[in-house]
PDB file of C-alpha atoms in Angstrom:
ATOM      1  CA  UNK G   1     -41.550 -44.338  23.601  1.00 47.00           C
ATOM      2  CA  UNK G   2     -44.618 -45.861  21.930  1.00 63.00           C
ATOM      3  CA  UNK G   3     -47.317 -44.746  24.343  1.00 90.00           C
ATOM      4  CA  UNK G   4     -48.488 -41.175  24.674  1.00 96.00           C
ATOM      5  CA  UNK G   5     -47.811 -39.426  27.969  1.00 97.00           C
ATOM      6  CA  UNK G   6     -50.965 -38.512  29.875  1.00 97.00           C
ATOM      7  CA  UNK G   7     -51.387 -34.878  30.835  1.00 97.00           C
ATOM      8  CA  UNK G   8     -53.511 -35.634  33.899  1.00 97.00           C
ATOM      9  CA  UNK G   9     -53.391 -38.542  36.358  1.00 98.00           C
ATOM     10  CA  UNK G  10     -55.320 -39.431  39.509  1.00 98.00           C
ATOM     11  CA  UNK G  11     -54.150 -40.800  42.865  1.00 98.00           C
ATOM     12  CA  UNK G  12     -55.583 -43.954  44.442  1.00 98.00           C
ATOM     13  CA  UNK G  13     -57.055 -41.875  47.291  1.00 98.00           C
ATOM     14  CA  UNK G  14     -58.804 -39.564  44.832  1.00 98.00           C
ATOM     15  CA  UNK G  15     -60.184 -42.606  42.952  1.00 98.00           C
ATOM     16  CA  UNK G  16     -61.912 -43.744  46.152  1.00 98.00           C
ATOM     17  CA  UNK G  17     -63.591 -40.344  46.555  1.00 98.00           C
ATOM     18  CA  UNK G  18     -64.577 -40.218  42.879  1.00 98.00           C
ATOM     19  CA  UNK G  19     -66.251 -43.611  43.326  1.00 98.00           C
ATOM     20  CA  UNK G  20     -68.207 -42.318  46.343  1.00 97.00           C
ATOM     21  CA  UNK G  21     -69.272 -39.189  44.484  1.00 98.00           C
ATOM     22  CA  UNK G  22     -70.242 -41.164  41.365  1.00 98.00           C
ATOM     23  CA  UNK G  23     -72.543 -43.392  43.466  1.00 97.00           C
ATOM     24  CA  UNK G  24     -74.329 -40.313  44.764  1.00 97.00           C
ATOM     25  CA  UNK G  25     -74.267 -38.007  41.708  1.00 97.00           C
ATOM     26  CA  UNK G  26     -73.863 -40.219  38.624  1.00 98.00           C
ATOM     27  CA  UNK G  27     -71.365 -39.394  35.892  1.00 98.00           C
ATOM     28  CA  UNK G  28     -68.822 -36.745  36.828  1.00 98.00           C
ATOM     29  CA  UNK G  29     -66.499 -34.230  35.212  1.00 98.00           C
ATOM     30  CA  UNK G  30     -63.579 -32.120  36.445  1.00 97.00           C
ATOM     31  CA  UNK G  31     -62.578 -28.572  35.633  1.00 95.00           C
ATOM     32  CA  UNK G  32     -59.289 -27.050  36.757  1.00 91.00           C
ATOM     33  CA  UNK G  33     -60.409 -23.750  38.161  1.00 70.00           C
ATOM     34  CA  UNK G  34     -58.460 -20.552  37.962  1.00 69.00           C
ATOM     35  CA  UNK G  35     -60.829 -18.400  39.982  1.00 59.00           C
ATOM     36  CA  UNK G  36     -59.999 -16.134  42.865  1.00 54.00           C
ATOM     37  CA  UNK G  37     -62.142 -17.906  45.469  1.00 51.00           C
ATOM     38  CA  UNK G  38     -60.885 -21.435  44.967  1.00 49.00           C
ATOM     39  CA  UNK G  39     -57.338 -20.790  43.817  1.00 56.00           C
ATOM     40  CA  UNK G  40     -56.315 -23.309  41.189  1.00 71.00           C
ATOM     41  CA  UNK G  41     -58.342 -26.238  42.455  1.00 84.00           C
ATOM     42  CA  UNK G  42     -59.669 -29.154  40.447  1.00 92.00           C
ATOM     43  CA  UNK G  43     -63.421 -28.958  40.816  1.00 93.00           C
ATOM     44  CA  UNK G  44     -65.750 -31.939  40.447  1.00 96.00           C
ATOM     45  CA  UNK G  45     -69.279 -31.566  39.059  1.00 97.00           C
ATOM     46  CA  UNK G  46     -72.019 -33.830  37.780  1.00 98.00           C
ATOM     47  CA  UNK G  47     -71.246 -34.354  34.101  1.00 97.00           C
ATOM     48  CA  UNK G  48     -72.758 -31.552  32.026  1.00 92.00           C
ATOM     49  CA  UNK G  49     -73.499 -29.243  34.985  1.00 94.00           C
ATOM     50  CA  UNK G  50     -70.681 -26.841  34.169  1.00 92.00           C
ATOM     51  CA  UNK G  51     -71.203 -25.100  30.856  1.00 92.00           C
ATOM     52  CA  UNK G  52     -68.078 -25.350  28.713  1.00 94.00           C
ATOM     53  CA  UNK G  53     -67.229 -23.432  25.552  1.00 92.00           C
ATOM     54  CA  UNK G  54     -64.407 -22.800  23.104  1.00 91.00           C
ATOM     55  CA  UNK G  55     -62.321 -21.271  25.891  1.00 92.00           C
ATOM     56  CA  UNK G  56     -62.086 -24.671  27.609  1.00 94.00           C
ATOM     57  CA  UNK G  57     -59.987 -27.640  26.600  1.00 95.00           C
ATOM     58  CA  UNK G  58     -60.049 -31.302  27.572  1.00 97.00           C
ATOM     59  CA  UNK G  59     -56.699 -32.489  28.906  1.00 97.00           C
ATOM     60  CA  UNK G  60     -57.745 -36.111  29.311  1.00 97.00           C
ATOM     61  CA  UNK G  61     -59.810 -38.488  31.391  1.00 97.00           C
ATOM     62  CA  UNK G  62     -59.242 -39.565  34.988  1.00 98.00           C
ATOM     63  CA  UNK G  63     -61.062 -42.605  36.346  1.00 98.00           C
ATOM     64  CA  UNK G  64     -63.795 -42.236  33.717  1.00 98.00           C
ATOM     65  CA  UNK G  65     -64.227 -38.482  34.202  1.00 98.00           C
ATOM     66  CA  UNK G  66     -63.347 -35.879  31.570  1.00 98.00           C
ATOM     67  CA  UNK G  67     -60.875 -33.281  32.849  1.00 98.00           C
ATOM     68  CA  UNK G  68     -61.101 -29.733  31.454  1.00 97.00           C
ATOM     69  CA  UNK G  69     -59.209 -26.487  31.922  1.00 95.00           C
ATOM     70  CA  UNK G  70     -59.494 -23.007  30.469  1.00 92.00           C
ATOM     71  CA  UNK G  71     -57.083 -22.209  27.637  1.00 92.00           C
ATOM     72  CA  UNK G  72     -55.544 -19.428  29.728  1.00 90.00           C
ATOM     73  CA  UNK G  73     -54.856 -21.838  32.594  1.00 90.00           C
ATOM     74  CA  UNK G  74     -53.482 -24.416  30.159  1.00 93.00           C
ATOM     75  CA  UNK G  75     -50.879 -21.917  28.961  1.00 91.00           C
ATOM     76  CA  UNK G  76     -49.612 -21.804  32.542  1.00 89.00           C
ATOM     77  CA  UNK G  77     -49.788 -25.582  33.190  1.00 90.00           C
ATOM     78  CA  UNK G  78     -48.919 -27.035  29.743  1.00 94.00           C
ATOM     79  CA  UNK G  79     -45.343 -27.892  30.762  1.00 95.00           C
ATOM     80  CA  UNK G  80     -46.452 -30.037  33.706  1.00 96.00           C
ATOM     81  CA  UNK G  81     -48.174 -33.345  34.278  1.00 97.00           C
ATOM     82  CA  UNK G  82     -51.027 -32.904  36.744  1.00 96.00           C
ATOM     83  CA  UNK G  83     -52.131 -35.454  39.332  1.00 97.00           C
ATOM     84  CA  UNK G  84     -55.498 -35.043  41.033  1.00 97.00           C
ATOM     85  CA  UNK G  85     -55.231 -35.980  44.704  1.00 97.00           C
ATOM     86  CA  UNK G  86     -57.402 -35.404  47.743  1.00 96.00           C
ATOM     87  CA  UNK G  87     -56.731 -33.916  51.171  1.00 94.00           C
ATOM     88  CA  UNK G  88     -58.739 -33.170  54.276  1.00 94.00           C
ATOM     89  CA  UNK G  89     -60.131 -29.687  54.688  1.00 87.00           C
ATOM     90  CA  UNK G  90     -62.952 -27.651  53.273  1.00 76.00           C
ATOM     91  CA  UNK G  91     -62.180 -25.623  50.221  1.00 71.00           C
ATOM     92  CA  UNK G  92     -64.141 -22.529  49.244  1.00 67.00           C
ATOM     93  CA  UNK G  93     -65.774 -23.956  46.131  1.00 76.00           C
ATOM     94  CA  UNK G  94     -68.835 -25.678  44.740  1.00 87.00           C
ATOM     95  CA  UNK G  95     -66.974 -28.940  44.088  1.00 92.00           C
ATOM     96  CA  UNK G  96     -68.886 -32.082  45.056  1.00 95.00           C
ATOM     97  CA  UNK G  97     -66.340 -33.390  47.596  1.00 95.00           C
ATOM     98  CA  UNK G  98     -66.521 -30.323  49.865  1.00 92.00           C
ATOM     99  CA  UNK G  99     -69.443 -31.630  52.019  1.00 92.00           C
ATOM    100  CA  UNK G 100     -67.293 -34.718  52.779  1.00 93.00           C
ATOM    101  CA  UNK G 101     -64.757 -32.476  54.542  1.00 93.00           C
ATOM    102  CA  UNK G 102     -62.306 -33.098  51.714  1.00 94.00           C
ATOM    103  CA  UNK G 103     -61.003 -31.220  48.722  1.00 93.00           C
ATOM    104  CA  UNK G 104     -59.328 -32.248  45.528  1.00 94.00           C
ATOM    105  CA  UNK G 105     -55.875 -30.778  44.976  1.00 93.00           C
ATOM    106  CA  UNK G 106     -53.402 -30.745  42.098  1.00 93.00           C
ATOM    107  CA  UNK G 107     -49.872 -32.027  42.345  1.00 95.00           C
ATOM    108  CA  UNK G 108     -47.652 -31.338  39.372  1.00 94.00           C
ATOM    109  CA  UNK G 109     -44.286 -32.154  37.902  1.00 96.00           C
ATOM    110  CA  UNK G 110     -42.435 -30.866  34.861  1.00 97.00           C
ATOM    111  CA  UNK G 111     -42.286 -33.097  31.805  1.00 97.00           C
ATOM    112  CA  UNK G 112     -38.914 -34.366  30.671  1.00 96.00           C
ATOM    113  CA  UNK G 113     -37.716 -33.298  27.224  1.00 95.00           C
ATOM    114  CA  UNK G 114     -38.485 -36.786  25.902  1.00 95.00           C
ATOM    115  CA  UNK G 115     -41.985 -36.790  27.397  1.00 96.00           C
ATOM    116  CA  UNK G 116     -42.766 -33.400  25.831  1.00 95.00           C
ATOM    117  CA  UNK G 117     -42.359 -35.005  22.418  1.00 95.00           C
ATOM    118  CA  UNK G 118     -45.009 -37.683  23.176  1.00 96.00           C
ATOM    119  CA  UNK G 119     -47.841 -35.874  24.985  1.00 96.00           C
ATOM    120  CA  UNK G 120     -51.486 -36.766  24.494  1.00 95.00           C
ATOM    121  CA  UNK G 121     -53.191 -34.104  22.371  1.00 95.00           C
ATOM    122  CA  UNK G 122     -55.727 -31.765  23.955  1.00 95.00           C
ATOM    123  CA  UNK G 123     -59.207 -31.140  22.503  1.00 94.00           C
ATOM    124  CA  UNK G 124     -61.440 -28.117  22.490  1.00 92.00           C
ATOM    125  CA  UNK G 125     -64.426 -28.638  24.784  1.00 90.00           C
ATOM    126  CA  UNK G 126     -66.608 -27.966  21.746  1.00 87.00           C
ATOM    127  CA  UNK G 127     -65.183 -31.096  20.074  1.00 85.00           C
ATOM    128  CA  UNK G 128     -66.046 -33.405  22.974  1.00 81.00           C
TER     129      UNK G 128
END
């Protein structure tokens, strides 16, 4: 396996919504929330609006948007590949898609043993 395995992917439906949001808000970023109000939802913000620190890590980039998660959350999710998708319904969050009557959701699957040996590295948010 020559290519590194991505830790986070994005569905075609989510790409369409990201494009709409980018037209309205400019560059975007995602953060996988772990809060009580929004469950474990991927939240979309204008790039730089959410203050990140050494407790956050970058898992990768989806459709031109950096995707971050807290280190604590990463410990829970590090064995799975995440896919950002979208569904109808209003989530209880400040994510940009909520006024559209939509919300981003995470779908996940466990890595195979072979994939685990070839994962893209994560970065501290302070390094980005």
